[in-house]
Structures are given as C-alpha cells and as structure tokens.
Amino acid sequence: MPQTGPGSGSAQERNQQERIKVVATNRRARRDYEILDEFEAGLVLVGSEVKSLRESGVTLAESYARMANGELWLRSLHIAGYSHAGASTGHDPDRPRKLLLHRGELNRIRARLDQDRLTVVPLSLYFKQGRAKVLIGLARGRRKADKRQTIAEYDARQEARQEMGRSGETK
C-alpha cells in the first residue's frame, strides 16, 4: 500500500515541484561568488511588476541586496514594463524592492554580513504557489584563480556527462 503522508516522497513532492515556475536565474553569481548560505525571501511588488515577471521581463544578473534600517532591499533588479500597461499605470523598472524575511533570518544575515564581510546576491527568481520569491545567497567573492578552477571543474563534469551519453550509459 503506497504511503501518502508527509515525508512519503510521492505525489506531494511532485505537486510542490510543479507549483514552482522559475522566471530568472543568476548564473554569474555561482561563478563569481562562493555561496555559503541560502534564504528564500518574498518580494514587495506592484501589480504591473508581477505581470511583467510572468512574462519573464526581468534582469537579475546585476542586482544585489543591502541592509538598511533593519530591512533587506534588493537593488538594481530591472523589471521591464508590462507590455499591456499604459504610461500612467506602469512602474519604475529599477526601483529598490523590499525583501520579506522573518526577523530571525534578518538578524542572522546582518550578523554574518558584519562579522564575515560577506555580500548578499540573488540566485534565482521564481513563482511558488503564485507568489514571487527570490532565492538569495550569502556569498564571498572569488579571486580570479578560484573562478578559473570552478570553470575547469564545470567543464570536466560536462565532458564526463557527454562521454557517458555517447557510450549509451544512463544515470
């Protein structure tokens, strides 16, 4: 008899994964930074921004987060104007957007930023159960040699994957 309770790893997990729609990812962040910790945060948005996100009208690569007055703000996140919005009903595409986190998470982030001299970078932007979420990471910048090593490791994994595909083996 199949289990259907929490932790069964069956239909509930598949439904949860189906409800997440990734809008944008920041691939440069994983190359340029060593990600030490990740947090999921909500975003304060206006209606036309949400509609534009659903059209994938967002640039995540240059954005970053800063603490100000005990709150975390996402800056340089460019959300293009909604295609069907009028000039008066649109939004400012480059305005700072407040990130929604629990107070304990904010305190933990603030302590790590002050103590370890880290930065907060957005890793991906997605819809989860109809709500816009951003995955942010506490990160430490990589040096040029570290970046080269990361790229070499990635290339080696890709090459191994391709060789396994050519030989007819599957995972």
Coordinates of N, CA and C in Angstrom, one line a residue:
M1 N 0.8 -1.2 0.0 CA 0.0 0.0 0.0 C 0.9 1.2 0.0
P2 N 0.7 2.2 -0.9 CA 1.6 3.4 -1.0 C 1.3 4.3 0.1
Q3 N 2.3 5.0 0.6 CA 2.2 6.0 1.7 C 1.8 7.3 1.0
T4 N 0.9 8.0 1.7 CA 0.6 9.4 1.2 C 0.8 10.5 2.2
G5 N 1.3 10.1 3.3 CA 1.5 11.1 4.4 C 2.7 12.0 4.1
P6 N 3.0 13.0 5.1 CA 4.2 13.8 4.9 C 5.4 13.0 5.0
G7 N 6.4 13.3 4.1 CA 7.6 12.6 4.1 C 7.6 11.4 3.3
S8 N 6.5 11.1 2.6 CA 6.4 9.8 1.8 C 7.2 10.0 0.5
G9 N 7.4 11.2 0.0 CA 8.2 11.5 -1.1 C 7.5 11.1 -2.4
S10 N 6.2 11.2 -2.4 CA 5.5 10.7 -3.6 C 4.8 11.9 -4.3
A11 N 3.5 11.8 -4.4 CA 2.7 12.8 -5.2 C 2.8 14.2 -4.6
Q12 N 2.9 14.3 -3.3 CA 3.0 15.7 -2.7 C 4.3 16.4 -3.1
E13 N 5.4 15.7 -3.2 CA 6.6 16.4 -3.6 C 6.6 16.8 -5.1
R14 N 6.0 15.9 -5.9 CA 5.8 16.2 -7.3 C 4.9 17.4 -7.5
N15 N 3.8 17.5 -6.7 CA 2.9 18.7 -6.8 C 3.7 19.9 -6.4
Q16 N 4.5 19.8 -5.4 CA 5.2 21.0 -4.9 C 6.2 21.5 -5.9
Q17 N 6.9 20.6 -6.6 CA 7.8 21.0 -7.6 C 7.1 21.6 -8.9
E18 N 5.9 21.1 -9.2 CA 5.2 21.6 -10.3 C 4.7 23.0 -10.0
R19 N 4.5 23.4 -8.8 CA 4.0 24.7 -8.5 C 5.1 25.8 -8.5
I20 N 6.3 25.4 -8.7 CA 7.4 26.4 -8.8 C 7.7 26.7 -10.3
K21 N 7.7 28.0 -10.6 CA 8.0 28.4 -12.0 C 9.1 29.4 -12.0
V22 N 10.3 28.9 -12.4 CA 11.5 29.8 -12.4 C 11.4 30.8 -13.5
V23 N 11.6 32.1 -13.1 CA 11.5 33.2 -14.0 C 12.9 33.6 -14.5
A24 N 13.9 33.7 -13.6 CA 15.2 34.0 -14.0 C 16.2 33.4 -13.0
T25 N 17.4 33.1 -13.5 CA 18.5 32.7 -12.6 C 19.7 33.5 -12.8
N26 N 20.5 33.6 -11.8 CA 21.7 34.4 -11.9 C 22.9 33.4 -12.0
R27 N 23.3 33.0 -13.2 CA 24.3 32.0 -13.3 C 25.7 32.6 -13.0
R28 N 25.9 33.9 -13.2 CA 27.1 34.5 -12.9 C 27.4 34.5 -11.4
A29 N 26.4 34.5 -10.6 CA 26.6 34.6 -9.1 C 27.3 33.4 -8.6
R30 N 27.0 32.2 -9.1 CA 27.7 31.0 -8.7 C 29.1 30.9 -9.2
R31 N 29.4 31.5 -10.3 CA 30.7 31.6 -10.8 C 31.6 32.6 -10.1
D32 N 31.0 33.8 -9.8 CA 31.8 34.8 -9.2 C 31.9 34.8 -7.7
Y33 N 31.0 34.0 -7.1 CA 30.9 34.0 -5.6 C 30.9 32.6 -5.1
E34 N 31.4 32.4 -3.9 CA 31.2 31.1 -3.2 C 30.0 31.3 -2.3
I35 N 28.9 30.6 -2.6 CA 27.7 30.7 -1.8 C 27.8 29.9 -0.5
L36 N 27.6 30.6 0.6 CA 27.8 30.0 1.9 C 26.5 29.6 2.5
D37 N 25.4 30.3 2.3 CA 24.1 30.1 2.9 C 23.0 30.6 1.9
E38 N 21.9 30.0 1.9 CA 20.8 30.5 1.1 C 19.5 30.7 1.9
F39 N 18.7 31.7 1.4 CA 17.5 32.0 2.1 C 16.4 32.3 1.0
E40 N 15.2 31.9 1.3 CA 14.1 32.2 0.4 C 13.4 33.4 0.9
A41 N 13.2 34.5 0.1 CA 12.5 35.7 0.5 C 11.4 36.1 -0.4
G42 N 10.4 36.7 0.1 CA 9.3 37.2 -0.7 C 9.7 38.6 -1.2
L43 N 9.0 39.1 -2.1 CA 9.3 40.5 -2.7 C 8.0 41.3 -2.6
V44 N 8.2 42.6 -2.3 CA 7.1 43.6 -2.3 C 7.1 44.1 -3.7
L45 N 6.0 43.8 -4.4 CA 5.8 44.2 -5.8 C 4.5 44.9 -6.0
V46 N 4.4 45.7 -7.1 CA 3.1 46.2 -7.6 C 2.6 45.4 -8.7
G47 N 1.3 45.5 -9.0 CA 0.7 44.7 -10.0 C 1.3 44.5 -11.3
S48 N 1.8 45.7 -11.9 CA 2.4 45.6 -13.2 C 3.7 44.9 -13.2
E49 N 4.4 44.9 -12.0 CA 5.7 44.2 -11.9 C 5.4 42.7 -11.9
V50 N 4.4 42.3 -11.2 CA 4.0 40.8 -11.2 C 3.7 40.4 -12.6
K51 N 2.9 41.1 -13.3 CA 2.5 40.7 -14.7 C 3.8 40.7 -15.6
S52 N 4.7 41.6 -15.4 CA 5.9 41.6 -16.2 C 6.8 40.4 -15.8
L53 N 6.8 40.1 -14.6 CA 7.6 38.9 -14.2 C 7.0 37.6 -14.8
R54 N 5.7 37.5 -14.9 CA 5.1 36.4 -15.5 C 5.4 36.3 -17.0
E55 N 5.8 37.4 -17.6 CA 6.3 37.4 -19.0 C 7.8 37.3 -19.1
S56 N 8.4 37.0 -17.9 CA 9.9 36.9 -17.8 C 10.6 38.2 -18.2
G57 N 10.1 39.3 -17.9 CA 10.7 40.6 -18.3 C 11.6 41.1 -17.1
V58 N 12.6 40.3 -16.8 CA 13.5 40.7 -15.6 C 14.9 40.4 -15.9
T59 N 15.8 41.3 -15.4 CA 17.2 41.1 -15.5 C 17.8 41.0 -14.0
L60 N 18.3 39.8 -13.7 CA 18.7 39.6 -12.3 C 20.2 39.7 -12.2
A61 N 21.0 39.7 -13.3 CA 22.5 39.5 -13.2 C 23.2 40.6 -12.4
E62 N 22.8 41.8 -12.5 CA 23.5 42.9 -11.9 C 23.0 43.3 -10.5
S63 N 22.0 42.6 -10.0 CA 21.3 43.0 -8.8 C 22.1 42.5 -7.6
Y64 N 21.8 43.2 -6.4 CA 22.4 42.8 -5.2 C 21.5 43.3 -4.1
A65 N 21.7 42.8 -2.8 CA 20.9 43.2 -1.7 C 21.7 44.0 -0.7
R66 N 21.1 44.9 0.0 CA 21.7 45.7 1.1 C 20.8 45.8 2.3
M67 N 21.4 45.9 3.5 CA 20.6 46.1 4.7 C 20.5 47.6 4.9
A68 N 19.3 48.1 5.2 CA 19.0 49.5 5.5 C 17.9 49.5 6.5
N69 N 18.2 50.1 7.7 CA 17.2 50.3 8.8 C 16.6 49.0 9.2
G70 N 17.4 47.9 9.3 CA 17.0 46.6 9.7 C 16.2 45.9 8.7
E71 N 16.1 46.3 7.5 CA 15.4 45.7 6.4 C 16.4 45.3 5.3
L72 N 16.0 44.3 4.5 CA 16.9 43.9 3.3 C 16.2 44.4 2.1
W73 N 17.0 45.1 1.2 CA 16.4 45.7 0.0 C 17.2 45.2 -1.2
L74 N 16.5 44.8 -2.2 CA 17.1 44.3 -3.5 C 17.2 45.5 -4.4
R75 N 18.4 45.8 -4.9 CA 18.7 46.9 -5.7 C 19.2 46.4 -7.1
S76 N 19.0 47.3 -8.1 CA 19.4 47.0 -9.5 C 18.7 45.8 -10.1
L77 N 17.6 45.5 -9.6 CA 16.8 44.4 -10.2 C 15.9 45.1 -11.2
H78 N 16.1 44.9 -12.5 CA 15.4 45.5 -13.6 C 14.2 44.7 -14.0
I79 N 13.0 45.2 -13.7 CA 11.8 44.5 -14.1 C 11.2 45.4 -15.2
A80 N 11.2 44.9 -16.4 CA 10.7 45.7 -17.6 C 9.2 46.1 -17.4
G81 N 8.8 47.1 -18.1 CA 7.4 47.5 -18.0 C 6.5 46.4 -18.6
Y82 N 5.3 46.3 -18.1 CA 4.4 45.3 -18.6 C 3.9 45.8 -20.0
S83 N 3.9 44.8 -20.9 CA 3.6 45.1 -22.3 C 2.2 45.7 -22.5
H84 N 1.2 45.4 -21.7 CA -0.1 45.9 -22.0 C -0.5 47.0 -21.0
A85 N 0.5 47.6 -20.3 CA 0.2 48.7 -19.3 C 0.3 50.0 -20.0
G86 N -0.5 50.9 -19.6 CA -0.4 52.3 -20.1 C 0.7 53.0 -19.5
A87 N 1.0 54.2 -20.0 CA 2.1 55.0 -19.4 C 1.9 55.4 -18.0
S88 N 0.7 55.7 -17.6 CA 0.4 56.1 -16.3 C 0.2 55.0 -15.3
T89 N 0.0 53.8 -15.7 CA -0.2 52.7 -14.8 C 1.0 51.8 -14.7
G90 N 2.1 52.2 -15.2 CA 3.3 51.4 -15.2 C 4.1 51.5 -13.9
H91 N 5.3 51.0 -13.8 CA 6.1 51.1 -12.6 C 7.5 51.6 -13.0
D92 N 8.3 52.0 -12.0 CA 9.7 52.3 -12.2 C 10.5 51.0 -12.3
P93 N 11.1 50.7 -13.4 CA 11.7 49.4 -13.6 C 12.9 49.2 -12.7
D94 N 13.6 50.2 -12.2 CA 14.8 50.0 -11.4 C 14.7 50.4 -9.9
R95 N 13.5 50.5 -9.4 CA 13.3 50.9 -8.0 C 13.8 49.8 -7.1
P96 N 14.3 50.2 -5.9 CA 14.7 49.2 -4.9 C 13.4 48.5 -4.4
R97 N 13.5 47.2 -4.2 CA 12.4 46.3 -3.8 C 12.7 45.7 -2.4
K98 N 11.8 45.8 -1.5 CA 11.9 45.2 -0.2 C 11.8 43.7 -0.2
L99 N 12.7 43.0 0.5 CA 12.7 41.6 0.6 C 12.0 41.2 1.9
L100 N 11.1 40.3 1.9 CA 10.4 39.9 3.1 C 11.0 38.6 3.7
L101 N 11.5 38.8 4.9 CA 12.1 37.6 5.6 C 11.7 37.7 7.1
H102 N 11.8 36.6 7.8 CA 11.5 36.6 9.2 C 12.6 37.4 9.9
R103 N 12.2 38.0 11.1 CA 13.1 38.8 11.8 C 14.4 38.0 12.2
G104 N 14.2 36.7 12.6 CA 15.4 35.9 12.9 C 16.3 35.7 11.8
E105 N 15.8 35.5 10.6 CA 16.6 35.4 9.4 C 17.4 36.7 9.1
L106 N 16.7 37.8 9.2 CA 17.3 39.1 9.0 C 18.4 39.3 10.0
N107 N 18.2 39.0 11.3 CA 19.3 39.1 12.3 C 20.5 38.2 12.0
R108 N 20.2 37.0 11.5 CA 21.3 36.1 11.2 C 22.1 36.6 10.0
I109 N 21.4 37.2 9.0 CA 22.1 37.7 7.8 C 22.9 38.9 8.2
R110 N 22.3 39.8 9.0 CA 23.0 41.0 9.5 C 24.3 40.6 10.2
A111 N 24.2 39.7 11.1 CA 25.4 39.2 11.9 C 26.5 38.7 11.0
R112 N 26.1 37.9 10.0 CA 27.1 37.3 9.1 C 27.7 38.3 8.2
L113 N 26.9 39.3 7.8 CA 27.4 40.4 7.0 C 28.5 41.2 7.7
D114 N 28.2 41.5 9.0 CA 29.1 42.3 9.8 C 30.3 41.6 10.2
Q115 N 30.1 40.3 10.6 CA 31.2 39.5 11.1 C 32.2 39.0 10.0
D116 N 31.6 38.4 8.9 CA 32.4 37.7 7.9 C 32.7 38.5 6.7
R117 N 32.2 39.8 6.6 CA 32.4 40.6 5.4 C 31.9 39.9 4.2
L118 N 30.6 39.5 4.2 CA 30.0 38.8 3.1 C 29.1 39.8 2.3
T119 N 28.6 39.3 1.2 CA 27.6 40.1 0.4 C 26.4 39.2 0.2
V120 N 25.3 39.9 -0.2 CA 24.0 39.1 -0.4 C 23.7 39.3 -1.9
V121 N 23.7 38.1 -2.6 CA 23.4 38.1 -4.0 C 22.1 37.3 -4.3
P122 N 21.3 37.8 -5.2 CA 20.1 37.0 -5.6 C 20.6 35.8 -6.6
L123 N 20.1 34.6 -6.3 CA 20.4 33.5 -7.1 C 19.4 33.1 -8.2
S124 N 18.1 33.2 -7.8 CA 17.0 32.9 -8.7 C 15.8 33.6 -8.3
L125 N 14.9 33.9 -9.3 CA 13.6 34.5 -9.1 C 12.6 33.6 -9.6
Y126 N 11.5 33.3 -8.8 CA 10.6 32.3 -9.2 C 9.2 32.5 -8.6
F127 N 8.2 31.9 -9.1 CA 6.9 31.9 -8.5 C 6.7 30.6 -7.8
K128 N 6.3 30.7 -6.5 CA 6.0 29.5 -5.7 C 4.6 29.6 -5.2
Q129 N 3.7 28.8 -5.6 CA 2.3 28.8 -5.3 C 1.7 30.2 -5.5
G130 N 2.1 30.8 -6.7 CA 1.5 32.0 -7.1 C 2.1 33.3 -6.5
R131 N 3.1 33.1 -5.7 CA 3.8 34.3 -5.0 C 5.2 34.4 -5.6
A132 N 5.7 35.6 -5.8 CA 7.0 35.9 -6.3 C 8.0 35.7 -5.2
K133 N 9.0 34.9 -5.4 CA 10.0 34.6 -4.4 C 11.4 34.8 -5.0
V134 N 12.4 35.2 -4.2 CA 13.7 35.3 -4.7 C 14.6 34.4 -3.7
L135 N 15.5 33.6 -4.3 CA 16.5 32.9 -3.5 C 17.7 33.7 -3.5
I136 N 18.1 34.1 -2.2 CA 19.3 34.9 -2.0 C 20.3 34.1 -1.4
G137 N 21.6 34.5 -1.6 CA 22.7 33.7 -1.0 C 23.7 34.6 -0.3
L138 N 24.1 34.2 0.8 CA 25.2 34.9 1.5 C 26.5 34.4 0.8
A139 N 27.3 35.3 0.3 CA 28.4 34.9 -0.6 C 29.7 35.6 -0.3
R140 N 30.7 35.0 -0.6 CA 32.1 35.5 -0.5 C 32.6 35.6 -1.9
G141 N 33.2 36.7 -2.3 CA 33.7 36.9 -3.7 C 34.9 35.9 -4.0
R142 N 35.0 35.4 -5.2 CA 36.1 34.6 -5.6 C 37.2 35.4 -6.2
R143 N 38.4 34.9 -6.1 CA 39.5 35.5 -6.8 C 39.6 34.9 -8.2
K144 N 40.3 35.5 -9.0 CA 40.4 35.1 -10.4 C 40.8 33.7 -10.6
A145 N 41.8 33.2 -9.8 CA 42.3 31.8 -9.8 C 41.2 30.9 -9.4
D146 N 40.4 31.3 -8.4 CA 39.3 30.4 -7.9 C 38.2 30.3 -9.0
K147 N 38.0 31.4 -9.8 CA 37.0 31.3 -10.9 C 37.5 30.4 -11.9
R148 N 38.8 30.4 -12.3 CA 39.3 29.5 -13.3 C 39.1 28.1 -12.9
Q149 N 39.4 27.8 -11.6 CA 39.3 26.4 -11.1 C 37.8 26.0 -11.1
T150 N 36.9 26.8 -10.8 CA 35.5 26.5 -10.8 C 35.0 26.2 -12.3
I151 N 35.5 27.0 -13.2 CA 35.1 26.8 -14.6 C 35.7 25.5 -15.1
A152 N 37.0 25.2 -14.7 CA 37.6 23.9 -15.1 C 36.9 22.7 -14.6
E153 N 36.4 22.8 -13.3 CA 35.6 21.7 -12.7 C 34.3 21.5 -13.5
Y154 N 33.7 22.6 -13.8 CA 32.4 22.5 -14.6 C 32.6 21.9 -15.9
D155 N 33.7 22.3 -16.6 CA 34.0 21.8 -17.9 C 34.3 20.3 -17.9
A156 N 35.0 19.8 -16.8 CA 35.3 18.4 -16.6 C 34.0 17.6 -16.4
R157 N 33.1 18.1 -15.6 CA 31.8 17.5 -15.4 C 31.0 17.4 -16.7
Q158 N 31.0 18.5 -17.4 CA 30.2 18.4 -18.7 C 30.8 17.4 -19.7
E159 N 32.1 17.4 -19.7 CA 32.8 16.4 -20.6 C 32.5 15.0 -20.2
A160 N 32.5 14.7 -18.9 CA 32.2 13.4 -18.4 C 30.8 13.0 -18.7
R161 N 29.9 13.9 -18.6 CA 28.5 13.7 -18.9 C 28.3 13.4 -20.4
Q162 N 29.0 14.1 -21.2 CA 28.9 13.9 -22.7 C 29.4 12.5 -23.0
E163 N 30.6 12.1 -22.4 CA 31.1 10.8 -22.7 C 30.2 9.7 -22.3
M164 N 29.6 9.9 -21.2 CA 28.6 8.8 -20.7 C 27.4 8.8 -21.6
G165 N 27.0 9.9 -22.2 CA 25.9 9.9 -23.1 C 26.3 9.2 -24.5
R166 N 27.5 9.4 -24.9 CA 28.0 8.8 -26.1 C 28.1 7.3 -26.0
S167 N 28.5 6.8 -24.8 CA 28.7 5.4 -24.7 C 27.3 4.6 -24.4
G168 N 26.2 5.4 -24.4 CA 24.9 4.7 -24.2 C 24.5 4.5 -22.8
E169 N 25.4 4.9 -21.8 CA 25.0 4.7 -20.4 C 24.1 5.8 -19.9
T170 N 23.3 5.5 -19.0 CA 22.4 6.5 -18.4 C 22.6 6.5 -16.9
K171 N 22.2 7.6 -16.3 CA 22.4 7.7 -14.8 C 21.3 6.9 -14.1

